[in-house]
């Protein structure tokens, strides 16, 4: 409603700007010949100055003066007869009062969206979130981190998502922020190294190598870190060390590990670089183990999904987790994961419900309770 | 709501423009003072509403309102505030809104500063402005509306082209538009005169300051664009004869002719037809420039054909305004009474020569710009017309013009004396000879053309100022009186001298850089030293760095002259990751008027090697400093009080003036 009042006021102002000068009536305008005469007199004065400076010869100046004088006389003769016709001020005013509102409303009604309010970034951030929109989720967290760059949880959420969306530089930045805030941990160092390699188009930079070294040193079971580390060693010509690293991976992997094939492929490159035959014997693997959790196939499928599909998949996973906990509630890690997920997805009601149930379940176990409360705190559920 | 208020204001501006284009002109035809008086207030209301609309769009950019499609397509919530604001005109729709805003600004200026204009002329001028405004507002609302909304709003925007995220492009388009659109005033005056069938005596006095202002802005816009291309594109060139550049250069050439033509008309009532025609053509070329850049026809004739709505609309605007005004000209030109007579050798005659040469050189640029488009449209063959064509056609026409420039101010009105002028120019001629010889000696018998070019530049600069000295008559009157006389000279005389000298300065820069520049392209490894002109450049090391939204490869280099370190240089190649867009960041060291310019070329096979392009560019900054000097000349001339048109004097004073003149 307010917007229509403003539109009406604007139209009235525009109409007034037209009809007020019309209503002021027929002021006598200075006749054009008077303007001309003023200029001709200026020209005579200018001519005199030019003659003084020698810009025009004496004879030419005389001729020019005669020219200007003739024009002055003509201008005098042209003193026009005042127009005795009636002014069209009234019809013009009526036309303005009709044309302005009609044209404006007619055109605007066709192309405007008068009912649509402004939607500044702030307002969109405050609006209820749409859990299916990954971009929106990212933007929300980003906006949050601009004001609160030390929010560890925010960076934790963003870093892997960036990586999956191919925003590799952003992923690297996010992993660096995590390390800045909590110090290096094996999983984060490994992820940083991987992101750096991907961002550099497969080249293992010095920074990446250092991060991977740190990850492997702190946690020897980091297969992925070992894999990229070996790649880096090979790239910098330390072929023997690279081969040793590949062998180490094989030694630590179950026989049915999905990564063994690519590792063997890379190992053959290391062998070729060393000039050894491609079928040089490799160390024994660990016995096979049934794969658990989201297998490589699921992960690969996730990477190929559109953001909407991926968000749906995340939703589904969270829902399955919630269902499982409803049946088998005695799973502290599961509850923490669920609360964190709801927190990230900005579903505070679900998060507090989950927290309440978890507190209920573990009210006899103060350690677990404290851990769960920490998680709740980290997503801002409780102060 | 604010966005919709802006949208509504834009529509309201269209309705006002419709009234503005009809009511004052009817008033002028019927000699109806009330109707004529409406033009001014409408023009002011027009500025208010277009301004409101522009402010609303800017607001939408500042608050990142992505429910506005235009904001969503060209902004990003994390972009620095400066580029959020400049993003308003960093895209097609917004830049057209800026175009109309400047048009409204000029219209309102006529309304405010035109109090002394004859009522009918003012009414007609504002009416013609109204037509242009209607055309462009319709264009915006029909094909390029920046206020189209999207619901629901996307959460994040698509960001602005990284090349446009530069302070240079924040200022360059508004300056250029101030120049382009400024010429619409001259155009409106010309068409108004043709409608009336008579030219008031004050006409040229009125047209001149507007033309001068537009010319100053256009000069600034073009030279700014040239410097931006020089430092950002990394090719080391300052002018590429690129169609976009030509599009702004053509109105400049004709605008320069118009400026000089208007002087003759103002003082001598001569060259009326020239002036009116130049006013029409200058603005037509401004429109053509807008069309070339905005329709997408330059990227590809076929891209234009696949999305024709915009291009066809601008083409229609071009046809109506250029065709219409030229038809009007053909019908009415004969009625324009001839003014003062003059001999072929005279100030007037010199300015006719100036007009002819500038118009002809503009025509060659036009041919060189449009011919490839026409050829591609007809046969599908793609050719590019570049520097060789323009050097062969444009150059030979500029050289006689530049040689003639110092003569102009020395020739008297009506009948001049070439011999006398030559005698007074002896000093300048001697200076030119000396400069040629010195240049020849300093370059140790280097290119003869360079020495001659330096001589021509000296001829222009010394010639421009010697005219002032001659006018002050130092020789006859002595130093003290001479100085007094010098101070008493009108500012426009200083403006002429300064602007002509600026031309000489720019020429000096062009000659210096095109004949004496030393270029070296080579593959370098760290530790290697290369000689370039007067410098040795050592490549110390290279590193990869990360910026907020790009990665860059930086080479650290040290420039030495005679063994002493002159500067540390860090040329870089950037890759903007979001759009996978590479840019080069040239490293430029200025010393005196010369520059050492180092940029990184394509990467070579091995990672420890870099392709480096180095230029020693003597006197290169003079190209842009010269255009600053030209602008200063224009400002001096603009500030000359004598150019302001006085109100008609009361009868008593009126009768006194002719007596005094007798």
Short mmCIF file of N, CA and C in Angstrom, two decimals, chain A residues 280-359:
data_model
loop_
_atom_site.label_atom_id
_atom_site.label_comp_id
_atom_site.label_asym_id
_atom_site.label_seq_id
_atom_site.Cartn_x
_atom_site.Cartn_y
_atom_site.Cartn_z
N UNK A 280 58.21 -55.61 -10.70
CA UNK A 280 58.96 -55.78 -9.46
C UNK A 280 57.99 -56.11 -8.33
N UNK A 281 58.35 -57.12 -7.52
CA UNK A 281 57.43 -57.62 -6.51
C UNK A 281 57.06 -56.54 -5.51
N UNK A 282 55.77 -56.55 -5.11
CA UNK A 282 55.30 -55.57 -4.13
C UNK A 282 55.10 -56.27 -2.79
N UNK A 283 55.09 -55.51 -1.70
CA UNK A 283 54.91 -56.13 -0.39
C UNK A 283 53.50 -56.69 -0.26
N UNK A 284 53.31 -57.56 0.74
CA UNK A 284 52.01 -58.16 0.97
C UNK A 284 51.05 -57.15 1.58
N UNK A 285 49.78 -57.29 1.23
CA UNK A 285 48.76 -56.41 1.82
C UNK A 285 48.25 -57.02 3.10
N UNK A 286 47.38 -56.26 3.80
CA UNK A 286 46.68 -56.79 4.96
C UNK A 286 45.56 -57.69 4.45
N UNK A 287 45.02 -58.56 5.30
CA UNK A 287 43.89 -59.38 4.84
C UNK A 287 42.70 -58.50 4.46
N UNK A 288 41.83 -58.99 3.56
CA UNK A 288 40.70 -58.17 3.12
C UNK A 288 39.73 -57.89 4.26
N UNK A 289 38.98 -56.81 4.09
CA UNK A 289 38.05 -56.37 5.14
C UNK A 289 36.80 -55.89 4.43
N UNK A 290 35.62 -56.24 5.00
CA UNK A 290 34.39 -55.79 4.37
C UNK A 290 34.33 -54.27 4.45
N UNK A 291 34.03 -53.66 3.30
CA UNK A 291 33.98 -52.20 3.28
C UNK A 291 32.82 -51.71 4.12
N UNK A 292 33.01 -50.65 4.84
CA UNK A 292 31.97 -50.07 5.68
C UNK A 292 31.84 -48.59 5.37
N UNK A 293 30.67 -48.09 5.75
CA UNK A 293 30.46 -46.66 5.54
C UNK A 293 30.24 -46.35 4.06
N UNK A 294 30.12 -45.11 3.74
CA UNK A 294 29.92 -44.76 2.34
C UNK A 294 31.14 -45.19 1.54
N UNK A 295 30.94 -46.14 0.60
CA UNK A 295 32.09 -46.66 -0.13
C UNK A 295 32.49 -45.69 -1.23
N UNK A 296 33.56 -46.07 -1.89
CA UNK A 296 34.11 -45.18 -2.90
C UNK A 296 33.07 -44.89 -3.98
N UNK A 297 32.26 -45.90 -4.30
CA UNK A 297 31.24 -45.70 -5.33
C UNK A 297 30.28 -44.59 -4.95
N UNK A 298 29.80 -44.64 -3.70
CA UNK A 298 28.88 -43.60 -3.26
C UNK A 298 29.53 -42.23 -3.33
N UNK A 299 30.80 -42.18 -2.87
CA UNK A 299 31.50 -40.90 -2.87
C UNK A 299 31.65 -40.37 -4.29
N UNK A 300 32.01 -41.25 -5.20
CA UNK A 300 32.19 -40.82 -6.58
C UNK A 300 30.86 -40.31 -7.13
N UNK A 301 29.78 -41.04 -6.79
CA UNK A 301 28.46 -40.61 -7.27
C UNK A 301 28.15 -39.22 -6.72
N UNK A 302 28.50 -39.00 -5.43
CA UNK A 302 28.22 -37.70 -4.82
C UNK A 302 28.95 -36.59 -5.56
N UNK A 303 30.18 -36.89 -5.95
CA UNK A 303 30.97 -35.84 -6.62
C UNK A 303 30.35 -35.46 -7.95
N UNK A 304 29.65 -36.42 -8.59
CA UNK A 304 29.11 -36.15 -9.91
C UNK A 304 27.74 -35.50 -9.85
N UNK A 305 27.18 -35.36 -8.62
CA UNK A 305 25.80 -34.88 -8.51
C UNK A 305 25.73 -33.37 -8.69
N UNK A 306 24.53 -32.89 -9.02
CA UNK A 306 24.27 -31.46 -9.02
C UNK A 306 24.12 -31.03 -7.57
N UNK A 307 24.25 -29.73 -7.27
CA UNK A 307 24.12 -29.29 -5.88
C UNK A 307 22.81 -29.71 -5.25
N UNK A 308 21.71 -29.66 -6.03
CA UNK A 308 20.41 -30.01 -5.47
C UNK A 308 20.41 -31.48 -5.05
N UNK A 309 20.90 -32.32 -5.98
CA UNK A 309 20.92 -33.75 -5.69
C UNK A 309 21.79 -34.02 -4.47
N UNK A 310 22.92 -33.29 -4.43
CA UNK A 310 23.84 -33.53 -3.32
C UNK A 310 23.18 -33.14 -2.01
N UNK A 311 22.46 -31.99 -2.03
CA UNK A 311 21.79 -31.56 -0.81
C UNK A 311 20.75 -32.61 -0.40
N UNK A 312 20.06 -33.16 -1.41
CA UNK A 312 19.06 -34.18 -1.11
C UNK A 312 19.73 -35.40 -0.49
N UNK A 313 20.93 -35.73 -1.04
CA UNK A 313 21.63 -36.89 -0.50
C UNK A 313 22.03 -36.64 0.94
N UNK A 314 22.55 -35.40 1.20
CA UNK A 314 22.93 -35.07 2.58
C UNK A 314 21.72 -35.18 3.49
N UNK A 315 20.58 -34.62 3.01
CA UNK A 315 19.36 -34.70 3.79
C UNK A 315 19.01 -36.15 4.11
N UNK A 316 19.09 -36.98 3.09
CA UNK A 316 18.77 -38.38 3.27
C UNK A 316 19.66 -39.03 4.30
N UNK A 317 20.95 -38.72 4.21
CA UNK A 317 21.89 -39.34 5.15
C UNK A 317 21.57 -38.92 6.58
N UNK A 318 21.28 -37.61 6.74
CA UNK A 318 20.96 -37.11 8.07
C UNK A 318 19.71 -37.80 8.59
N UNK A 319 18.71 -37.95 7.68
CA UNK A 319 17.46 -38.57 8.09
C UNK A 319 17.70 -40.02 8.53
N UNK A 320 18.52 -40.75 7.76
CA UNK A 320 18.80 -42.15 8.12
C UNK A 320 19.48 -42.24 9.48
N UNK A 321 20.41 -41.28 9.71
CA UNK A 321 21.11 -41.24 10.99
C UNK A 321 20.10 -41.03 12.12
N UNK A 322 19.17 -40.07 11.90
CA UNK A 322 18.17 -39.79 12.94
C UNK A 322 17.31 -41.03 13.21
N UNK A 323 16.91 -41.71 12.12
CA UNK A 323 16.08 -42.92 12.27
C UNK A 323 16.83 -43.99 13.05
N UNK A 324 18.10 -44.14 12.70
CA UNK A 324 18.88 -45.19 13.37
C UNK A 324 18.99 -44.90 14.86
N UNK A 325 19.24 -43.61 15.19
CA UNK A 325 19.40 -43.26 16.60
C UNK A 325 18.10 -43.44 17.36
N UNK A 326 16.96 -43.22 16.67
CA UNK A 326 15.68 -43.40 17.33
C UNK A 326 15.52 -44.87 17.75
N UNK A 327 16.02 -45.79 16.93
CA UNK A 327 15.91 -47.21 17.26
C UNK A 327 17.00 -47.65 18.23
N UNK A 328 18.25 -47.22 17.97
CA UNK A 328 19.37 -47.62 18.83
C UNK A 328 20.06 -46.36 19.36
N UNK A 329 19.50 -45.83 20.44
CA UNK A 329 20.00 -44.52 20.89
C UNK A 329 21.37 -44.57 21.55
N UNK A 330 21.89 -45.71 21.88
CA UNK A 330 23.14 -45.73 22.66
C UNK A 330 24.36 -45.58 21.76
N UNK A 331 24.53 -44.38 21.18
CA UNK A 331 25.60 -44.15 20.22
C UNK A 331 26.04 -42.68 20.33
N UNK A 332 26.91 -42.39 21.31
CA UNK A 332 27.29 -40.99 21.55
C UNK A 332 27.77 -40.29 20.29
N UNK A 333 28.66 -40.95 19.52
CA UNK A 333 29.22 -40.32 18.32
C UNK A 333 28.11 -39.97 17.34
N UNK A 334 27.13 -40.89 17.23
CA UNK A 334 26.02 -40.64 16.32
C UNK A 334 25.25 -39.40 16.70
N UNK A 335 24.95 -39.27 18.00
CA UNK A 335 24.21 -38.08 18.44
C UNK A 335 24.99 -36.81 18.15
N UNK A 336 26.29 -36.84 18.42
CA UNK A 336 27.09 -35.63 18.17
C UNK A 336 27.06 -35.26 16.70
N UNK A 337 27.15 -36.31 15.87
CA UNK A 337 27.14 -36.07 14.43
C UNK A 337 25.80 -35.45 14.01
N UNK A 338 24.72 -35.99 14.59
CA UNK A 338 23.39 -35.50 14.22
C UNK A 338 23.22 -34.04 14.64
N UNK A 339 23.63 -33.73 15.88
CA UNK A 339 23.48 -32.36 16.36
C UNK A 339 24.29 -31.40 15.49
N UNK A 340 25.50 -31.82 15.15
CA UNK A 340 26.35 -30.96 14.33
C UNK A 340 25.71 -30.75 12.95
N UNK A 341 25.18 -31.84 12.41
CA UNK A 341 24.56 -31.74 11.08
C UNK A 341 23.39 -30.77 11.10
N UNK A 342 22.49 -30.92 12.12
CA UNK A 342 21.35 -30.01 12.20
C UNK A 342 21.84 -28.57 12.36
N UNK A 343 22.88 -28.41 13.18
CA UNK A 343 23.42 -27.06 13.39
C UNK A 343 23.86 -26.44 12.08
N UNK A 344 24.63 -27.21 11.32
CA UNK A 344 25.15 -26.71 10.05
C UNK A 344 24.01 -26.39 9.09
N UNK A 345 23.00 -27.26 9.09
CA UNK A 345 21.89 -27.07 8.16
C UNK A 345 20.94 -26.01 8.67
N UNK A 346 21.27 -25.41 9.82
CA UNK A 346 20.45 -24.38 10.42
C UNK A 346 19.02 -24.86 10.62
N UNK A 347 18.91 -26.01 11.28
CA UNK A 347 17.58 -26.48 11.70
C UNK A 347 17.60 -26.53 13.21
N UNK A 348 17.55 -25.36 13.83
CA UNK A 348 17.79 -25.29 15.29
C UNK A 348 16.78 -26.10 16.10
N UNK A 349 15.52 -26.15 15.61
CA UNK A 349 14.51 -26.89 16.38
C UNK A 349 14.87 -28.37 16.46
N UNK A 350 15.21 -28.92 15.29
CA UNK A 350 15.60 -30.33 15.26
C UNK A 350 16.84 -30.55 16.11
N UNK A 351 17.77 -29.56 16.04
CA UNK A 351 19.01 -29.70 16.80
C UNK A 351 18.71 -29.76 18.31
N UNK A 352 17.82 -28.84 18.79
CA UNK A 352 17.57 -28.86 20.24
C UNK A 352 16.81 -30.12 20.64
N UNK A 353 15.92 -30.58 19.75
CA UNK A 353 15.22 -31.82 20.06
C UNK A 353 16.22 -32.97 20.21
N UNK A 354 17.17 -33.01 19.27
CA UNK A 354 18.18 -34.07 19.32
C UNK A 354 19.02 -33.95 20.57
N UNK A 355 19.38 -32.71 20.92
CA UNK A 355 20.19 -32.50 22.12
C UNK A 355 19.44 -32.99 23.35
N UNK A 356 18.12 -32.68 23.39
CA UNK A 356 17.33 -33.07 24.56
C UNK A 356 17.32 -34.59 24.71
N UNK A 357 17.08 -35.29 23.57
CA UNK A 357 17.04 -36.75 23.60
C UNK A 357 18.39 -37.33 24.03
N UNK A 358 19.45 -36.74 23.50
CA UNK A 358 20.79 -37.24 23.83
C UNK A 358 21.08 -37.05 25.31
N UNK A 359 20.72 -35.87 25.84
CA UNK A 359 20.95 -35.62 27.27
C UNK A 359 20.18 -36.63 28.12
#
